[in-house]
Short mmCIF file of N, CA and C in Angstrom, two decimals:
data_model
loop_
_atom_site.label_atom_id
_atom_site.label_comp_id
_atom_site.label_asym_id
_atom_site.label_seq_id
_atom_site.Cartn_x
_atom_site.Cartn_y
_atom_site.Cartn_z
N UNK A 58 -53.61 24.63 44.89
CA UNK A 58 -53.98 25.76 45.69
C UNK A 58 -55.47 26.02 45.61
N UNK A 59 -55.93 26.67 46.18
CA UNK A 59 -57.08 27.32 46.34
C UNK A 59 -57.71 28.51 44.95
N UNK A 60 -56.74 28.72 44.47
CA UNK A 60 -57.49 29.43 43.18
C UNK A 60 -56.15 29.18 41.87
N UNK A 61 -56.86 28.99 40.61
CA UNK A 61 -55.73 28.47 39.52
C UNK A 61 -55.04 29.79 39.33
N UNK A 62 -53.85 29.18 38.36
CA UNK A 62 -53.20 30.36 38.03
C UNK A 62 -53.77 31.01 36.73
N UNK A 63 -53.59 32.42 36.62
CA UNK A 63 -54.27 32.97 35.36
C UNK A 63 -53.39 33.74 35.06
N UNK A 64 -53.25 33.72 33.47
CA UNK A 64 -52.08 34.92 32.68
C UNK A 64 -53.23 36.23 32.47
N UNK A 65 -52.43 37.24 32.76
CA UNK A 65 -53.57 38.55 32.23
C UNK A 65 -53.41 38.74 31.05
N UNK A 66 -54.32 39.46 30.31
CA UNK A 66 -54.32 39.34 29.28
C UNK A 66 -53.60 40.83 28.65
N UNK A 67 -52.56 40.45 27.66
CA UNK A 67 -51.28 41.82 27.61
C UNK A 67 -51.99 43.07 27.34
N UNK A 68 -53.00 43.50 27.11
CA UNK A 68 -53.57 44.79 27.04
C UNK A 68 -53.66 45.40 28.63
N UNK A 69 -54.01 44.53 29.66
CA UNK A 69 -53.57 45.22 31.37
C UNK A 69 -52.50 45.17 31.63
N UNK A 70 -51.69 44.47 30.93
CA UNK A 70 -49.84 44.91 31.76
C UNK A 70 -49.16 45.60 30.20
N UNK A 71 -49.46 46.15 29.60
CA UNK A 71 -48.56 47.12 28.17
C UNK A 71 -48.14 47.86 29.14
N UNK A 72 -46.72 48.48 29.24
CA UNK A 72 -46.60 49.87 29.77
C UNK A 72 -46.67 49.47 30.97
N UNK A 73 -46.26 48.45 31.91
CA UNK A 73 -46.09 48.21 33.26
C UNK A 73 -44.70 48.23 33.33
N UNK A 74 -44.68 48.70 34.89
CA UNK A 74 -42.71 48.33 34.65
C UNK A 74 -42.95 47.02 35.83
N UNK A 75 -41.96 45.73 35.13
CA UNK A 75 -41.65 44.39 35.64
C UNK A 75 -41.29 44.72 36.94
N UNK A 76 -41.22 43.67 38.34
CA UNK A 76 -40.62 43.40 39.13
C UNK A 76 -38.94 42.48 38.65
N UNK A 77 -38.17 43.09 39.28
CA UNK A 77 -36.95 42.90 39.59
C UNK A 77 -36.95 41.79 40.69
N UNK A 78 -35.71 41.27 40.74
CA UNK A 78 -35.54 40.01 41.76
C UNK A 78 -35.36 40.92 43.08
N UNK A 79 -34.96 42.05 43.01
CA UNK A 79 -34.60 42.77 44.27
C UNK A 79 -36.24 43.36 44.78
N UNK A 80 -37.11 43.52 44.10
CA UNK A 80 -38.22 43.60 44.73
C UNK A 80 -39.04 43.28 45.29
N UNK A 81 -39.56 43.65 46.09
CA UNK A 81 -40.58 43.51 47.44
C UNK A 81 -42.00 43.18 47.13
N UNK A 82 -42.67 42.29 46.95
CA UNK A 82 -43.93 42.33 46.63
C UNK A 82 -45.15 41.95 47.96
N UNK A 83 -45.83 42.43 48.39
CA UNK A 83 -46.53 41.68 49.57
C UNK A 83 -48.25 42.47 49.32
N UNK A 84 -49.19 41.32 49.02
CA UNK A 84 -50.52 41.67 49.08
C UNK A 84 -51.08 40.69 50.04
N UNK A 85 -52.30 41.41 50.09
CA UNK A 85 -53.40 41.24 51.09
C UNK A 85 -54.38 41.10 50.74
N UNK A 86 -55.47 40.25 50.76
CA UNK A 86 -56.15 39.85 50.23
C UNK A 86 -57.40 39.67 51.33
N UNK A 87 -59.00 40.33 51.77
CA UNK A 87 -59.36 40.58 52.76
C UNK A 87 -60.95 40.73 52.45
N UNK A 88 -61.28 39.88 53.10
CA UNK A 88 -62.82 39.50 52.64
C UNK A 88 -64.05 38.79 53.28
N UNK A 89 -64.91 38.44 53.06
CA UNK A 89 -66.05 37.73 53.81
C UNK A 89 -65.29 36.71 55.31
N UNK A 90 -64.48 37.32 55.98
CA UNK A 90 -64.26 36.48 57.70
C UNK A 90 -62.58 36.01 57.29
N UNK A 91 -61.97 36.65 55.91
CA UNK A 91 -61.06 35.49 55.99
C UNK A 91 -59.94 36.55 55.58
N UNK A 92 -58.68 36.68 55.76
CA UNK A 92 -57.60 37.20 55.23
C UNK A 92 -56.57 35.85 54.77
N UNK A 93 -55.54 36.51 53.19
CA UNK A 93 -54.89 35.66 52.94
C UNK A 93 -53.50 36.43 52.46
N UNK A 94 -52.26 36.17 52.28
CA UNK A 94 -51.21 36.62 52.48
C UNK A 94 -50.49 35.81 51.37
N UNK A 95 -50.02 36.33 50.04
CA UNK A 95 -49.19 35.95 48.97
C UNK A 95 -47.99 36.32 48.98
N UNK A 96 -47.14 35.44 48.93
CA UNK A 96 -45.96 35.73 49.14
C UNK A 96 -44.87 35.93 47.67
N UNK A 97 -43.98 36.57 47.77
CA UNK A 97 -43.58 36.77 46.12
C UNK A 97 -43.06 35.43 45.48
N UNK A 98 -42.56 35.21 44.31
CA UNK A 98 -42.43 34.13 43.84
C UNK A 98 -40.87 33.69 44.07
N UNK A 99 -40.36 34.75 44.62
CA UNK A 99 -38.61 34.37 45.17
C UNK A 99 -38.84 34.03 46.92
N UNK A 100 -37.43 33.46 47.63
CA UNK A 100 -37.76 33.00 48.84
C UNK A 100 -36.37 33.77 49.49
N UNK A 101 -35.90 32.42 50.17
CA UNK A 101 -34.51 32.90 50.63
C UNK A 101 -33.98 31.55 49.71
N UNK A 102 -32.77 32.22 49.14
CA UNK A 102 -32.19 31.49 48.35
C UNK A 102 -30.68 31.00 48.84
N UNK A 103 -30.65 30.10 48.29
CA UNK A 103 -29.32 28.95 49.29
C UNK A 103 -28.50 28.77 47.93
N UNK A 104 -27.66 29.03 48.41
CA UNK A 104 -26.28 28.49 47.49
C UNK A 104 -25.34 27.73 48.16
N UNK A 105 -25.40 26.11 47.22
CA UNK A 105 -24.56 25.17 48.12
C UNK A 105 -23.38 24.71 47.26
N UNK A 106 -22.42 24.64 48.10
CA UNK A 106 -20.48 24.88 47.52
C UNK A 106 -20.24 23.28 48.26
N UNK A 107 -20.41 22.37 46.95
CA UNK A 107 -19.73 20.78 47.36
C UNK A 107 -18.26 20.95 47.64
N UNK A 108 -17.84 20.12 48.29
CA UNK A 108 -16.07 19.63 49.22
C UNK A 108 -15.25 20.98 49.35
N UNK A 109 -15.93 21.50 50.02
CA UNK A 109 -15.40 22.87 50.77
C UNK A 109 -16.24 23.22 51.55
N UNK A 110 -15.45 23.60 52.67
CA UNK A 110 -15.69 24.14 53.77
C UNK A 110 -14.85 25.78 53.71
N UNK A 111 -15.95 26.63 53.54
CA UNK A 111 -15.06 27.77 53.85
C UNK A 111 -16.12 28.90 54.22
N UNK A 112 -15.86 30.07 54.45
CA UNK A 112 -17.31 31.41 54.86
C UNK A 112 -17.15 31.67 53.89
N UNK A 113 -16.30 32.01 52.57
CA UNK A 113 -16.04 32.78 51.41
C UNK A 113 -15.88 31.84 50.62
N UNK A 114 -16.61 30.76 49.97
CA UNK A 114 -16.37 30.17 48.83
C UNK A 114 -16.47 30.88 47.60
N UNK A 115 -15.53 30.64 46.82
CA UNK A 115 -15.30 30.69 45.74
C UNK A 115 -15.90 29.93 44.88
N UNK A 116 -16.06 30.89 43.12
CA UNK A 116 -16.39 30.29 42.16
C UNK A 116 -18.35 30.50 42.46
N UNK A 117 -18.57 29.35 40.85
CA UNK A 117 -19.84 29.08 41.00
C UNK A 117 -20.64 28.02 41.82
N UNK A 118 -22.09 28.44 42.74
CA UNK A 118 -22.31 27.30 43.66
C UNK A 118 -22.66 25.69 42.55
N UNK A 119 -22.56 24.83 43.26
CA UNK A 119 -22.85 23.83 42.82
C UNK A 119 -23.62 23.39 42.80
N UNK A 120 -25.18 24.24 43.46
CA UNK A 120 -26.60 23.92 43.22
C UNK A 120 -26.85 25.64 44.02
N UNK A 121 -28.48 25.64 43.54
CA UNK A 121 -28.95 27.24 43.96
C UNK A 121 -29.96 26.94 44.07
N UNK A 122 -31.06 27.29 45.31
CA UNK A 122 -32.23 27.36 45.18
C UNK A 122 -32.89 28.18 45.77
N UNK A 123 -34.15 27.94 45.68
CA UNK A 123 -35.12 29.27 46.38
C UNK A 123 -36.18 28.43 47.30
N UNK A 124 -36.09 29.00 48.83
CA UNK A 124 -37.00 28.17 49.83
C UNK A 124 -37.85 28.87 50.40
N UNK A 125 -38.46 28.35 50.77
CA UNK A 125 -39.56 29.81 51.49
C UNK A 125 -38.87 29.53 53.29
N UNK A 126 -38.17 28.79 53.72
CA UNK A 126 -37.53 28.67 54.89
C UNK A 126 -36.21 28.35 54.97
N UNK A 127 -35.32 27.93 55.97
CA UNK A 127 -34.01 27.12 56.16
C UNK A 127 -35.11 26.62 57.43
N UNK A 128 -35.31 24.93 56.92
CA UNK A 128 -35.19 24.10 57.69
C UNK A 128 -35.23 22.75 57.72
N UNK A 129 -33.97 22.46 57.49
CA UNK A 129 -33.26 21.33 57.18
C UNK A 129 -32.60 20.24 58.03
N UNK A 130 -33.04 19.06 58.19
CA UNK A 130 -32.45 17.90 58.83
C UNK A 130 -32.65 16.85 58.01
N UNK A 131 -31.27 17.06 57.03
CA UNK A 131 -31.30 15.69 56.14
C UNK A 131 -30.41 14.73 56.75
N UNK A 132 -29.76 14.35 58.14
CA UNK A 132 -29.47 13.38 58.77
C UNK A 132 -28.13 12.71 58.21
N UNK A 133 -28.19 11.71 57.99
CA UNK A 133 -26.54 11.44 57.11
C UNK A 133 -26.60 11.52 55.68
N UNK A 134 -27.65 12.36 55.14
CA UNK A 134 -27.67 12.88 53.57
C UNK A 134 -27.14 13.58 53.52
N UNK A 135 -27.54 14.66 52.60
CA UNK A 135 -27.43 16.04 52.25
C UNK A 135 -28.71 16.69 51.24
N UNK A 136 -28.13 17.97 50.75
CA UNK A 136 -29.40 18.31 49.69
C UNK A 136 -29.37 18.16 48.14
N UNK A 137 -28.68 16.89 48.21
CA UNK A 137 -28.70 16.54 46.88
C UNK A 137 -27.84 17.58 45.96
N UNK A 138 -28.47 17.28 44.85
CA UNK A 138 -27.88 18.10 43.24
C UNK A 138 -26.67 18.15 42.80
N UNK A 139 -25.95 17.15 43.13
CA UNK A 139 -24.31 17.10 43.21
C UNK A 139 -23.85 17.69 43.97
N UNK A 140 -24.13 18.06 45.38
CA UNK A 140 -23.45 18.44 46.25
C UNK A 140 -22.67 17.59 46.96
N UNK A 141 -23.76 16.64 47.80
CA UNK A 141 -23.13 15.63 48.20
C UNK A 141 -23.86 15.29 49.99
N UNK A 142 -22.89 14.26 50.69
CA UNK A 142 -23.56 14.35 52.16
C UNK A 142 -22.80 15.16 53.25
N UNK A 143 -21.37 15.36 52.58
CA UNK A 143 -20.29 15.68 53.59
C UNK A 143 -19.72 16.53 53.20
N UNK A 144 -18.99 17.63 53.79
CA UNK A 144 -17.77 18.85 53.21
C UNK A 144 -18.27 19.53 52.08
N UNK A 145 -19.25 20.23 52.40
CA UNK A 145 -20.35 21.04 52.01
C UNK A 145 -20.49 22.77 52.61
N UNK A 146 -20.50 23.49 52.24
CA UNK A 146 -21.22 24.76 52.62
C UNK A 146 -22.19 25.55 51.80
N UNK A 147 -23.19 25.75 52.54
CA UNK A 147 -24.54 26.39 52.22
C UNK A 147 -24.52 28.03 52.62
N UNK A 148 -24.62 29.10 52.16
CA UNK A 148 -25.18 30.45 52.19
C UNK A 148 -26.39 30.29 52.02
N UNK A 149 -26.96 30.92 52.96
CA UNK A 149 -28.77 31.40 52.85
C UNK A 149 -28.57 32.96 52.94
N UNK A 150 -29.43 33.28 52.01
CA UNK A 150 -29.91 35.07 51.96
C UNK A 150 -31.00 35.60 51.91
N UNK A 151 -31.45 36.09 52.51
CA UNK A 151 -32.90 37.01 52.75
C UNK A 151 -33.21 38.10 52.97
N UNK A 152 -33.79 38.98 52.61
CA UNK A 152 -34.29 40.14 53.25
C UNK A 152 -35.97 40.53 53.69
N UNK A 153 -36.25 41.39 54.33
CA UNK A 153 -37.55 41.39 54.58
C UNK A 153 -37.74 42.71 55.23
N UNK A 154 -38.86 43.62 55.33
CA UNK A 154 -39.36 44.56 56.05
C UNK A 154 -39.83 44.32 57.09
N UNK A 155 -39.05 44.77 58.28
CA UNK A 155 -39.40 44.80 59.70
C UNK A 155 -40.83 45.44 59.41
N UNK A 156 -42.02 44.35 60.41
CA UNK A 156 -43.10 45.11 60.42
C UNK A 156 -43.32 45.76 61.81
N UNK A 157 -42.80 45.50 62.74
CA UNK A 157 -42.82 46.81 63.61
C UNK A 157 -41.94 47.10 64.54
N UNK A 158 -41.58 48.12 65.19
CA UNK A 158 -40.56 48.70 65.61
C UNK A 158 -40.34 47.70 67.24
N UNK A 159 -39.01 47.67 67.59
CA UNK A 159 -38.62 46.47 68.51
C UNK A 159 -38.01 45.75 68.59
N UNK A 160 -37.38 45.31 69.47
CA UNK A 160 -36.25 44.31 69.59
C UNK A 160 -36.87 42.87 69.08
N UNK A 161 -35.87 42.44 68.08
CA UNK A 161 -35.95 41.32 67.53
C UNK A 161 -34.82 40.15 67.75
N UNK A 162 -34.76 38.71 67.75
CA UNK A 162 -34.03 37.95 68.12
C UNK A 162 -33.98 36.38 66.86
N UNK A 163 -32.77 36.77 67.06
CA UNK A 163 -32.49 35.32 65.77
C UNK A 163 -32.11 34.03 66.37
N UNK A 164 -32.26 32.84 65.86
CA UNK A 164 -32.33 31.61 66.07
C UNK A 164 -31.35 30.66 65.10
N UNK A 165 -30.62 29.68 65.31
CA UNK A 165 -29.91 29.09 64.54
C UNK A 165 -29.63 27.72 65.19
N UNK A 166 -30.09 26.50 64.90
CA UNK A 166 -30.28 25.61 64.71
C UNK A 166 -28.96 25.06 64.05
N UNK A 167 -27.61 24.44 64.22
CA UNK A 167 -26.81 23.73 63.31
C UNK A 167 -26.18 22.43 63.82
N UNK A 168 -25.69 21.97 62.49
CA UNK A 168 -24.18 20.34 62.82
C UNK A 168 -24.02 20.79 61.59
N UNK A 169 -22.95 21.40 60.83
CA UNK A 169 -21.65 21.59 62.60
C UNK A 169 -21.75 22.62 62.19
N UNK A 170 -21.35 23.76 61.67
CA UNK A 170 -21.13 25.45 61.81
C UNK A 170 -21.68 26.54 61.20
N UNK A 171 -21.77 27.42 61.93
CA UNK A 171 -22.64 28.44 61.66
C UNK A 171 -22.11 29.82 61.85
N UNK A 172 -22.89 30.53 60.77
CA UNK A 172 -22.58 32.26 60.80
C UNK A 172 -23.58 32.70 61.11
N UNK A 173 -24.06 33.87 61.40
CA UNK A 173 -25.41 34.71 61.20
C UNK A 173 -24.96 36.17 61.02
N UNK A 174 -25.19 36.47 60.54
CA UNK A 174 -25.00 38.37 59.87
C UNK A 174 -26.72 38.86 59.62
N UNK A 175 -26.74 39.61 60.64
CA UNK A 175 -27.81 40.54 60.15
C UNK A 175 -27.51 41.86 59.75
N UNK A 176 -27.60 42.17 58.61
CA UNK A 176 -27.07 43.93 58.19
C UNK A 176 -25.85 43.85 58.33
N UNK A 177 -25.54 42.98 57.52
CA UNK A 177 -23.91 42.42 57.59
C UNK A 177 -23.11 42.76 58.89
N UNK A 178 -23.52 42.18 60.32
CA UNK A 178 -22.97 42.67 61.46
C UNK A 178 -23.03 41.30 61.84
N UNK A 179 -22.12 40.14 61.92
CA UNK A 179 -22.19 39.35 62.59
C UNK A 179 -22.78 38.99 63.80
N UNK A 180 -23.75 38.23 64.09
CA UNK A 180 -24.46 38.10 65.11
C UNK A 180 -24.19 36.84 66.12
N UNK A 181 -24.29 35.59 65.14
CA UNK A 181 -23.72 34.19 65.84
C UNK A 181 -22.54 33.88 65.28
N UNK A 182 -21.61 33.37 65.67
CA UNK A 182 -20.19 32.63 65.88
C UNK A 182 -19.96 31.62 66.33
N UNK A 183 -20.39 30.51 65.55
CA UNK A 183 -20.15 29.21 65.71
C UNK A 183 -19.82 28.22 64.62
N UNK A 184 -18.62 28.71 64.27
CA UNK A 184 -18.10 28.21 63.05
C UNK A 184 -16.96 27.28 63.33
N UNK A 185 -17.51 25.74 64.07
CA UNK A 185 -16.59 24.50 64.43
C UNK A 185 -17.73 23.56 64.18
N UNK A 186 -16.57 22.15 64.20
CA UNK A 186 -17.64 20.65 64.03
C UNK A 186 -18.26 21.09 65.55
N UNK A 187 -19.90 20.43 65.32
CA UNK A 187 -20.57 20.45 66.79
C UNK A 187 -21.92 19.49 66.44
N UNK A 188 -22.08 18.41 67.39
CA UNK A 188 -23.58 18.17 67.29
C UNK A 188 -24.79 19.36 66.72
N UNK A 189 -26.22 18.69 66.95
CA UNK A 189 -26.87 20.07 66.60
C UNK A 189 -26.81 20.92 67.83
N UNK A 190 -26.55 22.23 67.57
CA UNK A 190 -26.77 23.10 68.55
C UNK A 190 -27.39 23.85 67.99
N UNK A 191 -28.20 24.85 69.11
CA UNK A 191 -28.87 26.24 68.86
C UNK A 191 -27.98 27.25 69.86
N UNK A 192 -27.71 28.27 68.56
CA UNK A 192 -27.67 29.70 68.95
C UNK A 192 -28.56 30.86 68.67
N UNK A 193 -28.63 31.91 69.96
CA UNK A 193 -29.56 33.01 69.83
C UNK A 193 -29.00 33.96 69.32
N UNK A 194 -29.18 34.99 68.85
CA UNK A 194 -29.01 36.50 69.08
C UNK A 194 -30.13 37.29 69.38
N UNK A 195 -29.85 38.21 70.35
CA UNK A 195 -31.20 38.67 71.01
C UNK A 195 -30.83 40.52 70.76
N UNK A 196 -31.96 41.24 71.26
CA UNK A 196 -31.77 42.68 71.36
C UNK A 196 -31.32 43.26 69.86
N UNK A 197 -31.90 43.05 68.93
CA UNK A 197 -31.32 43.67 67.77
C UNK A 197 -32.54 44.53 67.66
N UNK A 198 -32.68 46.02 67.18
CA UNK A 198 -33.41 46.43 67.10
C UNK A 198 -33.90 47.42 65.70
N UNK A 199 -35.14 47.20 65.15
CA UNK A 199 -35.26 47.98 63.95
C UNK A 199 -36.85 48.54 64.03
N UNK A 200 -36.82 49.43 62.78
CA UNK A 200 -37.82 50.53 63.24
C UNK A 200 -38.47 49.63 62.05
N UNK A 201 -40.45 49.73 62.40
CA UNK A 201 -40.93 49.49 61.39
C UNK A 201 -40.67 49.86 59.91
N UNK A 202 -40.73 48.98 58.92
CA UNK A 202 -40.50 49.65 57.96
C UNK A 202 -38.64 49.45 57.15
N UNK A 203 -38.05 49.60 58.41
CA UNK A 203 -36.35 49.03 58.28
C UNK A 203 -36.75 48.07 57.17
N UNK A 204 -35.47 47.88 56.16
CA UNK A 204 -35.10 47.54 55.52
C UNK A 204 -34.18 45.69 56.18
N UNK A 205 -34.60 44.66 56.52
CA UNK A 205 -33.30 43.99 57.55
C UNK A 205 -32.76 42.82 56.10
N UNK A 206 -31.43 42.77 56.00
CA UNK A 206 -30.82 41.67 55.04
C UNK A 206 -29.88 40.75 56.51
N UNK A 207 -30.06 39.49 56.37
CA UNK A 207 -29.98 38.47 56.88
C UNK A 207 -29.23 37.18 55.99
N UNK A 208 -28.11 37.01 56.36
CA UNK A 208 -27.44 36.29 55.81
C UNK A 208 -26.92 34.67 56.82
N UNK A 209 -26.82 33.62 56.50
CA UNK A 209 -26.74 32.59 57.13
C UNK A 209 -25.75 31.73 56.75
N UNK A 210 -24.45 31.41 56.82
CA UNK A 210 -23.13 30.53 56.70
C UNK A 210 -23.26 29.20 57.25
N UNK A 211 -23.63 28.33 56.58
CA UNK A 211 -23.57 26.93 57.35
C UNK A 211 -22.70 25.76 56.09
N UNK A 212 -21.80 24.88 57.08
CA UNK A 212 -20.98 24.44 56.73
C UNK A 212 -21.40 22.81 57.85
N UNK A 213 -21.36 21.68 56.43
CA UNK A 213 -21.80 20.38 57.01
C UNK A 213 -20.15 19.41 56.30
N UNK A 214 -19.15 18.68 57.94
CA UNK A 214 -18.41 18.26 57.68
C UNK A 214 -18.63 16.94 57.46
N UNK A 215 -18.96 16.37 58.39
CA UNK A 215 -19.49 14.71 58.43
C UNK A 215 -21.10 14.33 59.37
N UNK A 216 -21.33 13.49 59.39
CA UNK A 216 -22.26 12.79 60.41
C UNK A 216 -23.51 13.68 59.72
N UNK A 217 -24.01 14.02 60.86
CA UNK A 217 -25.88 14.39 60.83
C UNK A 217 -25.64 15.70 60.72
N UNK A 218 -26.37 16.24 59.61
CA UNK A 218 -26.60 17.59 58.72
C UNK A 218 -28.05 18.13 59.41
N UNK A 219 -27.86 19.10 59.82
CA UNK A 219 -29.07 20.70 59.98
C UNK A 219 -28.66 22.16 60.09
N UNK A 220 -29.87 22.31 59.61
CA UNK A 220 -29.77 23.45 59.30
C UNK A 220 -30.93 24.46 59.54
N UNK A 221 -30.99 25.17 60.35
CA UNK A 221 -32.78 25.94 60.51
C UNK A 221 -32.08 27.60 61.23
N UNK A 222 -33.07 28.22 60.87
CA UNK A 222 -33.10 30.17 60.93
C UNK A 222 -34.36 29.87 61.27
N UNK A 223 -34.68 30.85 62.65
CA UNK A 223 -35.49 31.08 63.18
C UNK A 223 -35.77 32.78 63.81
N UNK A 224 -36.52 33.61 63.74
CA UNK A 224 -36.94 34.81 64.29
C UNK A 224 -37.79 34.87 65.03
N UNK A 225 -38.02 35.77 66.22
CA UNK A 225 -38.72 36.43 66.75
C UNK A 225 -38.84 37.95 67.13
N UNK A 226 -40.32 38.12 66.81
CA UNK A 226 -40.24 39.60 66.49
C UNK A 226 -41.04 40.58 68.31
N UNK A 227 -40.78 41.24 67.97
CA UNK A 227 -41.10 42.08 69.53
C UNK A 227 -42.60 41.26 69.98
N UNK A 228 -42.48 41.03 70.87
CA UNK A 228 -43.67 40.31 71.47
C UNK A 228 -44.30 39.02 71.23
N UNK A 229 -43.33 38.36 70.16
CA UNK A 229 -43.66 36.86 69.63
C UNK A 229 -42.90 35.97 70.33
N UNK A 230 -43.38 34.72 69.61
CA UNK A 230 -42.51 33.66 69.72
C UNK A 230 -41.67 33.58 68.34
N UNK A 231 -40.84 32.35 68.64
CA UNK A 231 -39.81 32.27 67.43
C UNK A 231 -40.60 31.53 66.48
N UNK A 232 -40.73 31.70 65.11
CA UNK A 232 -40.81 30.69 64.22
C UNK A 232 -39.88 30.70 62.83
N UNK A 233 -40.00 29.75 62.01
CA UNK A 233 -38.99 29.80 60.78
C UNK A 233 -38.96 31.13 60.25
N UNK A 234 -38.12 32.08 59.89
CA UNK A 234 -37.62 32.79 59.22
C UNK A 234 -38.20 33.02 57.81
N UNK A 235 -39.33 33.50 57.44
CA UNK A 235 -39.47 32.43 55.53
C UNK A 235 -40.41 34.10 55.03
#
């Protein structure tokens, strides 16, 4: 990166209270022509459930990670870690602060099936084998500041695996979700 990492030294953090995994961290950083944007050290995190196919898997996942996106085309692979290439399901979870008030629209990219829940309200419904397809959801609306949790169900049976979440926010275009 552009600047190393540095530990502070424990006399500036005595008497701090820690960030939690549930917390929000977002700085700004703003200076001689240039702005820069740090993102916290958690992402959207994926939990992947080897030889099952289900929306509600059970038990512990069989790999967990943290991405700064969903966007995935591992083709006749998969994502590794003992999961496997086939009869697989992945949960993605995220949350984020709407930064401004307006209809917003979600994107979903899959082979083969897909959920989307925003604010636990189901949004896309496409939970069958399918080439890749994209589904939208459009007109969802939140006030700056909203609180939005975003949840993503994807389930890979055979053949060519993807997977991608995409947003657009009032007056944008779509890009990855991250």
């Amino acid at each position: 990166g552009l600047f190393d990492d540095r530990a502070l030294p424990a006399q500036y953090i005595a008497g701090a209270t820690p960030f939690t995994n549930a917390a929000a961290l977002n700085i700004s950083i703003n200076g001689r022509g240039f702005a820069m944007r740090l993102r916290p050290q958690y992402g959207i995190r994926g939990d992947y459930y080897a030889n099952t196919i289900n929306q509600n898997p059970s038990g512990t996942p069989t790999y967990t990670n943290l991405s700064d996106s969903v966007n995935y085309n591992w083709g006749t692979g998969g994502p590794g870690n003992n999961v496997g290439t086939n009869n697989f399901t992945a949960i993605y979870t995220v949350s984020f602060v709407a930064p401004t008030t307006g209809s917003y629209a979600f994107r979903t990219t899959s082979d083969d099936g897909v959920l989307l829940y925003v604010n636990n309200v189901l949004r896309i419904n496409n939970w069958n084998d399918h080439s890749a397809t994209v589904d939208t959801a459009s007109n969802i609306t939140f006030n700056a500041g909203d609180t939005v949790n975003v949840q993503m169900k994807y389930y890979e049976r055979t053949g060519d695996a993807v997977a991608k979440l995409e947003m657009q926010p009032p007056g944008g275009a779509f890009d990855l979700l991250s």
